[in-house]
Amino acid sequence: MALLTICLLHFSTVIQAQSITVQGKITGGGNPLPGAVVRVQGGTTGATTDAGGLYKLNVSGDATLIFSMFGYKSQTVPVGGRTVIDMSLEVDPKSLEEVVVVGYGTQKKVNLTGAVATVNGAELLKRPITNPSAMLQGTMPGVQVVQGTGEPGNENAYIRIRGNGTFSGAGVDPLVLIDGVEGKLSDLNPNNIQNVSVLKDAASASIYGARAANGVILVTTKQGVEGKMRVQYDFNYGIYKPTKLFDLITNSAEYMELFNEARINSGLNSGLYTQEMIDAYKNATDRNLYPNTDWLSLIFQTAPVQTHNLGFSGGRNGTVYDASIGYVNQDGIMKGFNYKKYNARLNISSKVNDRIRFGANIALKYGHREAPVFGSEDMFLSAMAQAPTYGPYLSDGSGHYTYKAYDLEYNNKNPVALLDGKINHNTDDYAVMAQGWVEVGLLKNLTWYTKAAVNANFDKYHDFRPPLQLYNFRTNQFMATLDLGGGLEVQDQQNIYTNLYSYLSYDRTFGAHNFKLQGGYSAEQSTYQYLKASRKQFSTDKLTELDAGSPAIQYANGTQNAWGLLSFFGRFDYNYKEKYLFEANMRYDGSSKLTPGSRWGVFPSFSAGWRLTEEEFIKDLDLGWLNNFKLRGSWGKLGNQNIGNYPYQSILNFTGNYSFDDASLTSGAAQLNLANPAIKWETTTITDVGLDMTLIQGLNVTADWYKKRTTDILRPSQVTGVVGLNAPTINDGTMDNTGVELGISYNHLIKDGALKGLNYTIGGNFEHYKNKLVRYGQRDINSSSYRIRDEGLEYDAYYTLDWIGIFQSADEVKNSPKQFGDDTQPGDLKYRDVNGDGVINNDDRTYIKGNYPNINYSFNLALQYKGFDFSAMAQGVEGTKFFVSEWGTIPFVQGAPPTTDWRNRWTPEHPSTTMPRIYWGWGAPEKIRRASSYYLQDASYFRLKNLTIGYTIPANITSRIGIDNVRVYFSGDNLLTATKYRGLDPERAGSGNFVQYPQNKIYSFGLNVKF
Amino acid sequence: MLSSKVMKKYTIYIFLLLCLMGTACKKYLDQNPKDALASGDFWQKKSDFDQALAAAYSSLQAAEFAVELPVWDCFTDNGYAQHNSGSAKEIVSGSISSTTGGYIPQLYKDAYAGIARINIFLMQLAKYTGPDFPDADKKKYEAEARFLRAYFYFQLYNIYGDVPVVLEPLSLETQNQAKVAAPDVLKQVLADADFAIANLNAAPYYQNGGHACVSSAQALKARTLIFAAYGSNGTPDAALLTQVRDLTQQIQAQYKLSANFEDVFRDASQKGNTEIIFSINFLAPNNTAPWDMYYGDWLVASPLQNFVNDFECTDGLPYGTSPLTNPAAPFENRDPRLKKTVFVDHPDFGGGKIHTPSNSRPTGYGVMKFLVPENIPYGFSTLSQQNAVVFRLGEILLMYAEAQNELSGPDATVYKAMTDLRARVSMPPYPVGLTKDQMRQRIRHERRIELAFEGLRYFDLRRWHTASTVLNAVKDGINPYHYEDKFYHWPLPQPEIDKSGGVLVQNPEYK
């Protein structure tokens, strides 16, 4: 009997297992959905809908189909023998079904107990820029991104997650993992990014233990989806301009008169322009001989930038792939700068059988960067430090480069000579990122995942500096040789990083209890090596290889260093009915950088969450408007092992060579540093309390409060000068960052009425944090003399004299406290007597807040309606100040002309309450040059960061020529800015020189074509 | 298709293997630097001590002791430092405080860095018992190290006065050292110098392969004593000056003035030069100092007009008084040292060897003394290897004359010393019948001319206690000059006071 039953069952399954063709139309919101996916549950067959929303596939009659599309709620229906199955999908409020990438795995967003922010790749691509780090700006609360400059390939973009965690050399950069392996965002092609998860608190990040103190950024690249091959081509052409440049005095006669006034005010009574010189320029008719040169216009240009990307993805029979090639060619708005980037990637994964999947991600990148030899800041200040009295070339048509028009003038290098001569420092960098992984289903609930990866970076520098002859503009005679160091220097460096990690995952449900357990290990090693060689004497400028130079003067340097990290990690997840959530993580790391005795560190974390909306009593209330409400909290410890490679060994350096006999050099060896064998990890402890809620099916709110405390900060100990050696690194220092974050977004699809079909999303992110130096040791007033490190203040807080106005009269000077030993005159800066002792001196320096921003915020808006899409992002920073000085602030530094606002300076005839007397550059007296809040500028800003308008040509038109989808768009970046900052752009890497490579304002148009 | 049981077995084996691989590679967690030595591997043979001694000498190459010696003259009536080298502007205008930058903190740091290197060397030398290093040689090495240490403490004594005296290597635990009264610092300088005199080679420096010799230590001791001899108010101490006189007499026996004045300062003629008693050596291409770029192209130091006017005419009379005075051609018929020390607007060595400086000439003059014509054009790539001359016979003769004049008035030996010195540049001897005061003025004037821009004028004015009078009277400086008595000693750098946790106390005049 049993045998018969088995046979019958067998037959029935055979009958029902016959293959049939199922087809239908998938719609969403009444419109056909192209690109939706129909999959057989538990099988490998699948199809995607075409432009008309139609699909067709062969399945067995008893199969179950899953219909899904990103942004819509999935539907699962059995075929039940039907041959036509139409499906209407509902827009998914996203928050409830979304799965988030976390450390070593994924997690449903509603069950997260840690603070994780996410953004998907499409969002990042709205910005028509080329630097992937900068694309993260304004997308997530708690993630502060600053792009230092607009220089191609060298934007100096940095990311800070929840403030500045430490002041040590360990650094404050977050750990960036690309598909689970450490990598650089700048090596990526942004079109390859599927999504980015940022792990902000200890609960989410502690599984990365010793490297996670500053947060972790997980980038997942696109893996491909089954279906026929989809080809996508993206093109963007952008016009880049500077967001702002300043106006300099370019009229020679005016320059000369101000030059003389400034010199006389500074007590420099010699080296003035004579009245004849000034009159010659005032009355000249030949503007070739007597020019009013605008040097800045000679080095800036409108720059074109193009980006191309071609991608292929698809797959069948269990193998999926995503391949792409990309090309970027970016010229700089400052002449002489160019960056070309080539990317290629192949992500492939395959199901061997029911249990085993394996795959490989291979990416290649080549970047070529050309830049003038001393960099962008030097180029800018060289162009500023020129008088308008002469042009870059002599007026006699010989093509010779000008040095000066008059001997008494001061200047810096002729920038046009540097550009023409292509006196460059060129960089070629190659990167190979290869990963292979295997996932094995050992038992029903036990999976084993292993990944091995190699990242290799090869950089080559090429730096050639021939001398240039410079001539006198007035006399056309040879005047000087521009000597930049001479000769050729080449450098090859490579960094090879390998990582092998492997973990087991076990998840099981017992009734209402869900458990997940993970455990694994990871081994990493990184080796860095460089080789540098130079020769100084070349007989011709045309041959720029080492062998073409004379071996009479040659140098060679090179070294290698390495570090290794071995770790064990584990995670335990538990939830009860997805209502009470609990998670614990732990990582045990050993680093080669610390002594064997203190090499290992434990980094645990615990977090818990409570979803009120899953409670029966809330469900009973049937609050339709409250879809999800979760409270969560976490606590944990993270480490930072990013210190120098060999901080604990007591070593002797090869230094102090000396020639006793004036004929040969005896090599020297001496100890330079005191060593400390007792170094251990820097530890960051983070406590986080947050809530996530979804209201009215479309409004998502996330809010967090956190406190980050970094202890045992690695720093050079303060050592007195009598020791005569450099201080050893010790663990001594504590820094706190406390803050709040808020993210709000609302998404709605209008389902009826005049605007039916309009889908809009609006949102905003806010973050505020406070940085405090809790323990530092002796108060340290930095040698640049405008910062202080003192316990209780923010780190490196501004500490200067407080400028309160301009003296208007000699009486006012007499009746005010005496300022230093100055010869104070009307028109000079007036400082505040902070300590009230009747005298202004260094004791009147005071703390001024502004080294860290008060609030970082951004707003975004996206609309889609009938093929049109519109999005705007505005971003702002409030409360930052920068101390900016030298060229562009005090006039005539190295002869640089003043900015036009110096026409409103204080003079006895036209007194001013806002601008002082004009003084002369580095010859100016101390009373104007000393550090005060006069140089501290408010850099708060609010800007329309991005505006994109696009139109997707109706599918029925494009499908006639075999193209699924064509979208044309306009995208602009940094379009409008509101700020009080008087300089170039309020977004900059930090305090320092007033001049730096400007930020880019971009107008671009582009094309997305899907075949 | 493997059965799941077999699969499970294999996968477990592979997993364990991977784990083992990971733990076996634990030794890759032991990494050591590949371009530096662990200190346990050093100090094992004599050649290690040679390397360490070379490193000790090289600590003298700090800018303020070597290539920037001329900058010290810009703190005086001799010159102007247009780039504010060493914080010249603050020092000249009197804004000297514990937070002033430039040489005030720099010299403290560099001197103690040199002292630390020497103390570690001496400690290791005392511990070393290898057979390849005989005791006699060890004594010489010890003497050289102590000579260097004496030089550093001399600098500290001269500039700050009361400073900590450190004779052992320090650590984090022992880093807070109190200062010691200036006379005790002086005692340490003399103790080290005496040991050096007793144990160094007796050969003259030009036959000693660039290592310090007895006469180098004697010259150091003589300078130390003559700098200390004027006490706190300018009255000379006869006992100290007698020692100076005796030392300088001994030194003179071994040296001869260089035939050409400029040969003392140009690298081609410095090796084997019979006038140099000790110099800090440089060698191109890897161990150079930017002499030509600093003084020939950047004009780091610019002589002042009053200094130029102070050079006599060829007849021995002052410029302005002498009938040879010619304002239309002021450099004609002058003391030949004028043209060798100063250039007008740009260096011109004749025969087409001209260089146009890239920086301005704020006083119209530049320092010619240390430039080498073969290195033209001067710029970043110029590899200057001139040695910084620390002691030379010219200074010894002047010290002898100064000491002897104070002790017994202007006797024949004083006249002879000055005549020999001036004869080298064909200047006439002094007129006979000078009084002690007149001879003193002559000698002080000769020091200013002969040793111009060698870094000694600032200390001369301070030790004679004429700084206030001379400097506050300077009218042709670019910056206003202001000198106060308290500037006879510089303040200890404020960060050092702060870091010492109250152990190091500031000079009371700068509180």
mmCIF file with all atom_site columns, N, CA and C in Angstrom, chain A residues 403 410 442 448 483 521 555 559-560 565 592 599 649-650 652 656 658-660 662 667 719-721, chain B residues 11 15 18 28-32 34-35 37 39 51 58 175 281 285-286 358 360 380-381 387 496 499:
data_model
loop_
_atom_site.group_PDB
_atom_site.id
_atom_site.type_symbol
_atom_site.label_atom_id
_atom_site.label_alt_id
_atom_site.label_comp_id
_atom_site.label_asym_id
_atom_site.label_entity_id
_atom_site.label_seq_id
_atom_site.pdbx_PDB_ins_code
_atom_site.Cartn_x
_atom_site.Cartn_y
_atom_site.Cartn_z
_atom_site.occupancy
_atom_site.B_iso_or_equiv
_atom_site.pdbx_formal_charge
_atom_site.auth_seq_id
_atom_site.auth_comp_id
_atom_site.auth_asym_id
_atom_site.auth_atom_id
_atom_site.pdbx_PDB_model_num
ATOM 1   N N  . TYR A 1 403 ? 60.320 88.315 -16.146 1.00 0.00 ? 403 TYR A N  1
ATOM 2   C CA . TYR A 1 403 ? 60.573 88.204 -14.717 1.00 0.00 ? 403 TYR A CA 1
ATOM 3   C C  . TYR A 1 403 ? 59.885 89.364 -14.021 1.00 0.00 ? 403 TYR A C  1
ATOM 4   N N  . TYR A 1 410 ? 58.439 92.877 -6.456  1.00 0.00 ? 410 TYR A N  1
ATOM 5   C CA . TYR A 1 410 ? 58.551 91.556 -5.846  1.00 0.00 ? 410 TYR A CA 1
ATOM 6   C C  . TYR A 1 410 ? 57.599 90.640 -6.584  1.00 0.00 ? 410 TYR A C  1
ATOM 7   N N  . LEU A 1 442 ? 26.048 24.291 4.258   1.00 0.00 ? 442 LEU A N  1
ATOM 8   C CA . LEU A 1 442 ? 26.493 23.026 4.836   1.00 0.00 ? 442 LEU A CA 1
ATOM 9   C C  . LEU A 1 442 ? 25.316 22.181 5.298   1.00 0.00 ? 442 LEU A C  1
ATOM 10  N N  . TRP A 1 448 ? 28.315 28.648 5.092   1.00 0.00 ? 448 TRP A N  1
ATOM 11  C CA . TRP A 1 448 ? 29.721 28.960 5.287   1.00 0.00 ? 448 TRP A CA 1
ATOM 12  C C  . TRP A 1 448 ? 30.156 29.851 4.143   1.00 0.00 ? 448 TRP A C  1
ATOM 13  N N  . ASP A 1 483 ? 64.946 78.773 -11.153 1.00 0.00 ? 483 ASP A N  1
ATOM 14  C CA . ASP A 1 483 ? 65.509 77.474 -10.798 1.00 0.00 ? 483 ASP A CA 1
ATOM 15  C C  . ASP A 1 483 ? 64.573 76.782 -9.818  1.00 0.00 ? 483 ASP A C  1
ATOM 16  N N  . TYR A 1 521 ? 36.778 34.312 11.101  1.00 0.00 ? 521 TYR A N  1
ATOM 17  C CA . TYR A 1 521 ? 38.072 34.956 11.327  1.00 0.00 ? 521 TYR A CA 1
ATOM 18  C C  . TYR A 1 521 ? 38.507 35.674 10.060  1.00 0.00 ? 521 TYR A C  1
ATOM 19  N N  . TYR A 1 555 ? 70.688 60.606 -7.054  1.00 0.00 ? 555 TYR A N  1
ATOM 20  C CA . TYR A 1 555 ? 70.249 60.153 -5.749  1.00 0.00 ? 555 TYR A CA 1
ATOM 21  C C  . TYR A 1 555 ? 69.370 58.929 -5.908  1.00 0.00 ? 555 TYR A C  1
ATOM 22  N N  . THR A 1 559 ? 62.544 52.114 0.396   1.00 0.00 ? 559 THR A N  1
ATOM 23  C CA . THR A 1 559 ? 62.365 51.293 1.586   1.00 0.00 ? 559 THR A CA 1
ATOM 24  C C  . THR A 1 559 ? 61.078 50.501 1.463   1.00 0.00 ? 559 THR A C  1
ATOM 25  N N  . GLN A 1 560 ? 60.838 49.692 2.463   1.00 0.00 ? 560 GLN A N  1
ATOM 26  C CA . GLN A 1 560 ? 59.648 48.848 2.448   1.00 0.00 ? 560 GLN A CA 1
ATOM 27  C C  . GLN A 1 560 ? 59.136 48.752 3.870   1.00 0.00 ? 560 GLN A C  1
ATOM 28  N N  . LEU A 1 565 ? 47.307 41.955 10.376  1.00 0.00 ? 565 LEU A N  1
ATOM 29  C CA . LEU A 1 565 ? 46.215 41.963 11.355  1.00 0.00 ? 565 LEU A CA 1
ATOM 30  C C  . LEU A 1 565 ? 45.523 40.609 11.310  1.00 0.00 ? 565 LEU A C  1
ATOM 31  N N  . SER A 1 592 ? 50.202 43.704 14.192  1.00 0.00 ? 592 SER A N  1
ATOM 32  C CA . SER A 1 592 ? 51.669 43.664 14.201  1.00 0.00 ? 592 SER A CA 1
ATOM 33  C C  . SER A 1 592 ? 52.264 44.967 14.699  1.00 0.00 ? 592 SER A C  1
ATOM 34  N N  . ARG A 1 599 ? 49.331 43.121 22.197  1.00 0.00 ? 599 ARG A N  1
ATOM 35  C CA . ARG A 1 599 ? 48.953 43.083 20.794  1.00 0.00 ? 599 ARG A CA 1
ATOM 36  C C  . ARG A 1 599 ? 47.488 42.813 20.547  1.00 0.00 ? 599 ARG A C  1
ATOM 37  N N  . GLN A 1 649 ? 59.303 49.814 18.597  1.00 0.00 ? 649 GLN A N  1
ATOM 38  C CA . GLN A 1 649 ? 60.677 49.326 18.604  1.00 0.00 ? 649 GLN A CA 1
ATOM 39  C C  . GLN A 1 649 ? 61.646 50.475 18.868  1.00 0.00 ? 649 GLN A C  1
ATOM 40  N N  . SER A 1 650 ? 62.699 50.180 19.614  1.00 0.00 ? 650 SER A N  1
ATOM 41  C CA . SER A 1 650 ? 63.735 51.174 19.864  1.00 0.00 ? 650 SER A CA 1
ATOM 42  C C  . SER A 1 650 ? 64.742 51.069 18.732  1.00 0.00 ? 650 SER A C  1
ATOM 43  N N  . LEU A 1 652 ? 67.650 52.732 15.759  1.00 0.00 ? 652 LEU A N  1
ATOM 44  C CA . LEU A 1 652 ? 68.651 53.721 15.360  1.00 0.00 ? 652 LEU A CA 1
ATOM 45  C C  . LEU A 1 652 ? 68.452 54.007 13.886  1.00 0.00 ? 652 LEU A C  1
ATOM 46  N N  . GLY A 1 656 ? 72.643 61.703 9.974   1.00 0.00 ? 656 GLY A N  1
ATOM 47  C CA . GLY A 1 656 ? 73.827 62.389 10.488  1.00 0.00 ? 656 GLY A CA 1
ATOM 48  C C  . GLY A 1 656 ? 75.101 62.034 9.757   1.00 0.00 ? 656 GLY A C  1
ATOM 49  N N  . TYR A 1 658 ? 78.433 62.776 7.852   1.00 0.00 ? 658 TYR A N  1
ATOM 50  C CA . TYR A 1 658 ? 79.354 63.904 8.012   1.00 0.00 ? 658 TYR A CA 1
ATOM 51  C C  . TYR A 1 658 ? 80.624 63.626 7.244   1.00 0.00 ? 658 TYR A C  1
ATOM 52  N N  . SER A 1 659 ? 81.146 64.656 6.630   1.00 0.00 ? 659 SER A N  1
ATOM 53  C CA . SER A 1 659 ? 82.395 64.486 5.894   1.00 0.00 ? 659 SER A CA 1
ATOM 54  C C  . SER A 1 659 ? 83.531 65.068 6.717   1.00 0.00 ? 659 SER A C  1
ATOM 55  N N  . PHE A 1 660 ? 84.361 64.223 7.292   1.00 0.00 ? 660 PHE A N  1
ATOM 56  C CA . PHE A 1 660 ? 85.470 64.752 8.078   1.00 0.00 ? 660 PHE A CA 1
ATOM 57  C C  . PHE A 1 660 ? 86.533 65.341 7.176   1.00 0.00 ? 660 PHE A C  1
ATOM 58  N N  . ASP A 1 662 ? 86.406 66.260 3.946   1.00 0.00 ? 662 ASP A N  1
ATOM 59  C CA . ASP A 1 662 ? 85.985 67.053 2.789   1.00 0.00 ? 662 ASP A CA 1
ATOM 60  C C  . ASP A 1 662 ? 86.151 66.295 1.486   1.00 0.00 ? 662 ASP A C  1
ATOM 61  N N  . SER A 1 667 ? 79.091 57.671 6.843   1.00 0.00 ? 667 SER A N  1
ATOM 62  C CA . SER A 1 667 ? 77.672 57.566 7.178   1.00 0.00 ? 667 SER A CA 1
ATOM 63  C C  . SER A 1 667 ? 77.505 57.579 8.687   1.00 0.00 ? 667 SER A C  1
ATOM 64  N N  . VAL A 1 719 ? 57.564 65.876 25.665  1.00 0.00 ? 719 VAL A N  1
ATOM 65  C CA . VAL A 1 719 ? 58.875 65.622 26.244  1.00 0.00 ? 719 VAL A CA 1
ATOM 66  C C  . VAL A 1 719 ? 59.636 66.945 26.220  1.00 0.00 ? 719 VAL A C  1
ATOM 67  N N  . THR A 1 720 ? 60.390 67.205 27.278  1.00 0.00 ? 720 THR A N  1
ATOM 68  C CA . THR A 1 720 ? 61.088 68.486 27.325  1.00 0.00 ? 720 THR A CA 1
ATOM 69  C C  . THR A 1 720 ? 62.278 68.480 26.378  1.00 0.00 ? 720 THR A C  1
ATOM 70  N N  . GLY A 1 721 ? 62.693 69.647 25.968  1.00 0.00 ? 721 GLY A N  1
ATOM 71  C CA . GLY A 1 721 ? 63.782 69.777 25.016  1.00 0.00 ? 721 GLY A CA 1
ATOM 72  C C  . GLY A 1 721 ? 65.103 69.200 25.496  1.00 0.00 ? 721 GLY A C  1
ATOM 73  N N  . THR B 2 11  ? 34.054 19.856 3.492   1.00 0.00 ? 11  THR B N  1
ATOM 74  C CA . THR B 2 11  ? 34.021 21.287 3.785   1.00 0.00 ? 11  THR B CA 1
ATOM 75  C C  . THR B 2 11  ? 34.538 21.560 5.187   1.00 0.00 ? 11  THR B C  1
ATOM 76  N N  . PHE B 2 15  ? 37.627 24.013 6.054   1.00 0.00 ? 15  PHE B N  1
ATOM 77  C CA . PHE B 2 15  ? 37.460 25.124 6.990   1.00 0.00 ? 15  PHE B CA 1
ATOM 78  C C  . PHE B 2 15  ? 38.543 25.088 8.059   1.00 0.00 ? 15  PHE B C  1
ATOM 79  N N  . LEU B 2 18  ? 41.807 26.208 6.691   1.00 0.00 ? 18  LEU B N  1
ATOM 80  C CA . LEU B 2 18  ? 41.904 27.657 6.569   1.00 0.00 ? 18  LEU B CA 1
ATOM 81  C C  . LEU B 2 18  ? 42.185 28.301 7.921   1.00 0.00 ? 18  LEU B C  1
ATOM 82  N N  . TYR B 2 28  ? 53.406 36.439 11.142  1.00 0.00 ? 28  TYR B N  1
ATOM 83  C CA . TYR B 2 28  ? 53.434 37.635 10.319  1.00 0.00 ? 28  TYR B CA 1
ATOM 84  C C  . TYR B 2 28  ? 53.006 38.864 11.103  1.00 0.00 ? 28  TYR B C  1
ATOM 85  N N  . LEU B 2 29  ? 52.587 38.643 12.342  1.00 0.00 ? 29  LEU B N  1
ATOM 86  C CA . LEU B 2 29  ? 52.307 39.769 13.203  1.00 0.00 ? 29  LEU B CA 1
ATOM 87  C C  . LEU B 2 29  ? 53.579 40.330 13.829  1.00 0.00 ? 29  LEU B C  1
ATOM 88  N N  . ASP B 2 30  ? 54.714 39.679 13.624  1.00 0.00 ? 30  ASP B N  1
ATOM 89  C CA . ASP B 2 30  ? 55.977 40.229 14.130  1.00 0.00 ? 30  ASP B CA 1
ATOM 90  C C  . ASP B 2 30  ? 56.674 40.934 12.983  1.00 0.00 ? 30  ASP B C  1
ATOM 91  N N  . GLN B 2 31  ? 56.547 42.250 12.924  1.00 0.00 ? 31  GLN B N  1
ATOM 92  C CA . GLN B 2 31  ? 57.154 42.998 11.836  1.00 0.00 ? 31  GLN B CA 1
ATOM 93  C C  . GLN B 2 31  ? 58.161 43.974 12.421  1.00 0.00 ? 31  GLN B C  1
ATOM 94  N N  . ASN B 2 32  ? 59.289 44.120 11.750  1.00 0.00 ? 32  ASN B N  1
ATOM 95  C CA . ASN B 2 32  ? 60.285 45.090 12.191  1.00 0.00 ? 32  ASN B CA 1
ATOM 96  C C  . ASN B 2 32  ? 60.660 45.991 11.034  1.00 0.00 ? 32  ASN B C  1
ATOM 97  N N  . LYS B 2 34  ? 62.507 47.818 8.068   1.00 0.00 ? 34  LYS B N  1
ATOM 98  C CA . LYS B 2 34  ? 63.513 47.240 7.191   1.00 0.00 ? 34  LYS B CA 1
ATOM 99  C C  . LYS B 2 34  ? 64.606 48.218 6.821   1.00 0.00 ? 34  LYS B C  1
ATOM 100 N N  . ASP B 2 35  ? 64.523 49.463 7.320   1.00 0.00 ? 35  ASP B N  1
ATOM 101 C CA . ASP B 2 35  ? 65.563 50.414 6.936   1.00 0.00 ? 35  ASP B CA 1
ATOM 102 C C  . ASP B 2 35  ? 66.169 51.102 8.151   1.00 0.00 ? 35  ASP B C  1
ATOM 103 N N  . LEU B 2 37  ? 67.987 50.218 12.304  1.00 0.00 ? 37  LEU B N  1
ATOM 104 C CA . LEU B 2 37  ? 68.540 49.168 13.168  1.00 0.00 ? 37  LEU B CA 1
ATOM 105 C C  . LEU B 2 37  ? 67.848 49.126 14.501  1.00 0.00 ? 37  LEU B C  1
ATOM 106 N N  . SER B 2 39  ? 68.147 48.906 18.343  1.00 0.00 ? 39  SER B N  1
ATOM 107 C CA . SER B 2 39  ? 69.321 49.348 19.090  1.00 0.00 ? 39  SER B CA 1
ATOM 108 C C  . SER B 2 39  ? 70.101 48.210 19.706  1.00 0.00 ? 39  SER B C  1
ATOM 109 N N  . GLN B 2 51  ? 80.420 55.565 13.178  1.00 0.00 ? 51  GLN B N  1
ATOM 110 C CA . GLN B 2 51  ? 79.176 56.104 12.635  1.00 0.00 ? 51  GLN B CA 1
ATOM 111 C C  . GLN B 2 51  ? 78.501 57.017 13.641  1.00 0.00 ? 51  GLN B C  1
ATOM 112 N N  . SER B 2 58  ? 77.601 65.761 13.068  1.00 0.00 ? 58  SER B N  1
ATOM 113 C CA . SER B 2 58  ? 76.621 66.344 12.156  1.00 0.00 ? 58  SER B CA 1
ATOM 114 C C  . SER B 2 58  ? 75.563 67.138 12.896  1.00 0.00 ? 58  SER B C  1
ATOM 115 N N  . GLN B 2 175 ? 62.894 63.449 32.538  1.00 0.00 ? 175 GLN B N  1
ATOM 116 C CA . GLN B 2 175 ? 62.945 64.546 31.576  1.00 0.00 ? 175 GLN B CA 1
ATOM 117 C C  . GLN B 2 175 ? 62.822 65.924 32.226  1.00 0.00 ? 175 GLN B C  1
ATOM 118 N N  . ASN B 2 281 ? 81.927 70.762 8.501   1.00 0.00 ? 281 ASN B N  1
ATOM 119 C CA . ASN B 2 281 ? 82.129 70.443 7.093   1.00 0.00 ? 281 ASN B CA 1
ATOM 120 C C  . ASN B 2 281 ? 80.875 70.031 6.354   1.00 0.00 ? 281 ASN B C  1
ATOM 121 N N  . PRO B 2 285 ? 77.353 65.850 -3.245  1.00 0.00 ? 285 PRO B N  1
ATOM 122 C CA . PRO B 2 285 ? 76.014 66.389 -3.456  1.00 0.00 ? 285 PRO B CA 1
ATOM 123 C C  . PRO B 2 285 ? 75.022 66.080 -2.348  1.00 0.00 ? 285 PRO B C  1
ATOM 124 N N  . ASN B 2 286 ? 75.408 65.262 -1.367  1.00 0.00 ? 286 ASN B N  1
ATOM 125 C CA . ASN B 2 286 ? 74.398 64.789 -0.424  1.00 0.00 ? 286 ASN B CA 1
ATOM 126 C C  . ASN B 2 286 ? 74.416 65.467 0.922   1.00 0.00 ? 286 ASN B C  1
ATOM 127 N N  . SER B 2 358 ? 67.504 86.988 -7.144  1.00 0.00 ? 358 SER B N  1
ATOM 128 C CA . SER B 2 358 ? 66.075 86.982 -7.426  1.00 0.00 ? 358 SER B CA 1
ATOM 129 C C  . SER B 2 358 ? 65.304 87.799 -6.387  1.00 0.00 ? 358 SER B C  1
ATOM 130 N N  . SER B 2 360 ? 64.966 90.993 -3.466  1.00 0.00 ? 360 SER B N  1
ATOM 131 C CA . SER B 2 360 ? 65.357 92.396 -3.526  1.00 0.00 ? 360 SER B CA 1
ATOM 132 C C  . SER B 2 360 ? 66.558 92.666 -2.631  1.00 0.00 ? 360 SER B C  1
ATOM 133 N N  . PHE B 2 380 ? 68.046 77.021 -6.280  1.00 0.00 ? 380 PHE B N  1
ATOM 134 C CA . PHE B 2 380 ? 67.701 75.804 -5.542  1.00 0.00 ? 380 PHE B CA 1
ATOM 135 C C  . PHE B 2 380 ? 68.648 74.663 -5.811  1.00 0.00 ? 380 PHE B C  1
ATOM 136 N N  . SER B 2 381 ? 69.072 74.553 -7.083  1.00 0.00 ? 381 SER B N  1
ATOM 137 C CA . SER B 2 381 ? 69.894 73.384 -7.405  1.00 0.00 ? 381 SER B CA 1
ATOM 138 C C  . SER B 2 381 ? 71.349 73.568 -7.078  1.00 0.00 ? 381 SER B C  1
ATOM 139 N N  . ASN B 2 387 ? 82.498 74.968 4.000   1.00 0.00 ? 387 ASN B N  1
ATOM 140 C CA . ASN B 2 387 ? 82.475 74.590 5.409   1.00 0.00 ? 387 ASN B CA 1
ATOM 141 C C  . ASN B 2 387 ? 82.225 75.839 6.247   1.00 0.00 ? 387 ASN B C  1
ATOM 142 N N  . GLU B 2 496 ? 58.969 75.023 26.915  1.00 0.00 ? 496 GLU B N  1
ATOM 143 C CA . GLU B 2 496 ? 59.812 74.205 27.802  1.00 0.00 ? 496 GLU B CA 1
ATOM 144 C C  . GLU B 2 496 ? 59.427 74.414 29.259  1.00 0.00 ? 496 GLU B C  1
ATOM 145 N N  . LYS B 2 499 ? 56.136 72.537 29.773  1.00 0.00 ? 499 LYS B N  1
ATOM 146 C CA . LYS B 2 499 ? 56.193 71.073 29.776  1.00 0.00 ? 499 LYS B CA 1
ATOM 147 C C  . LYS B 2 499 ? 56.894 70.513 31.004  1.00 0.00 ? 499 LYS B C  1
#
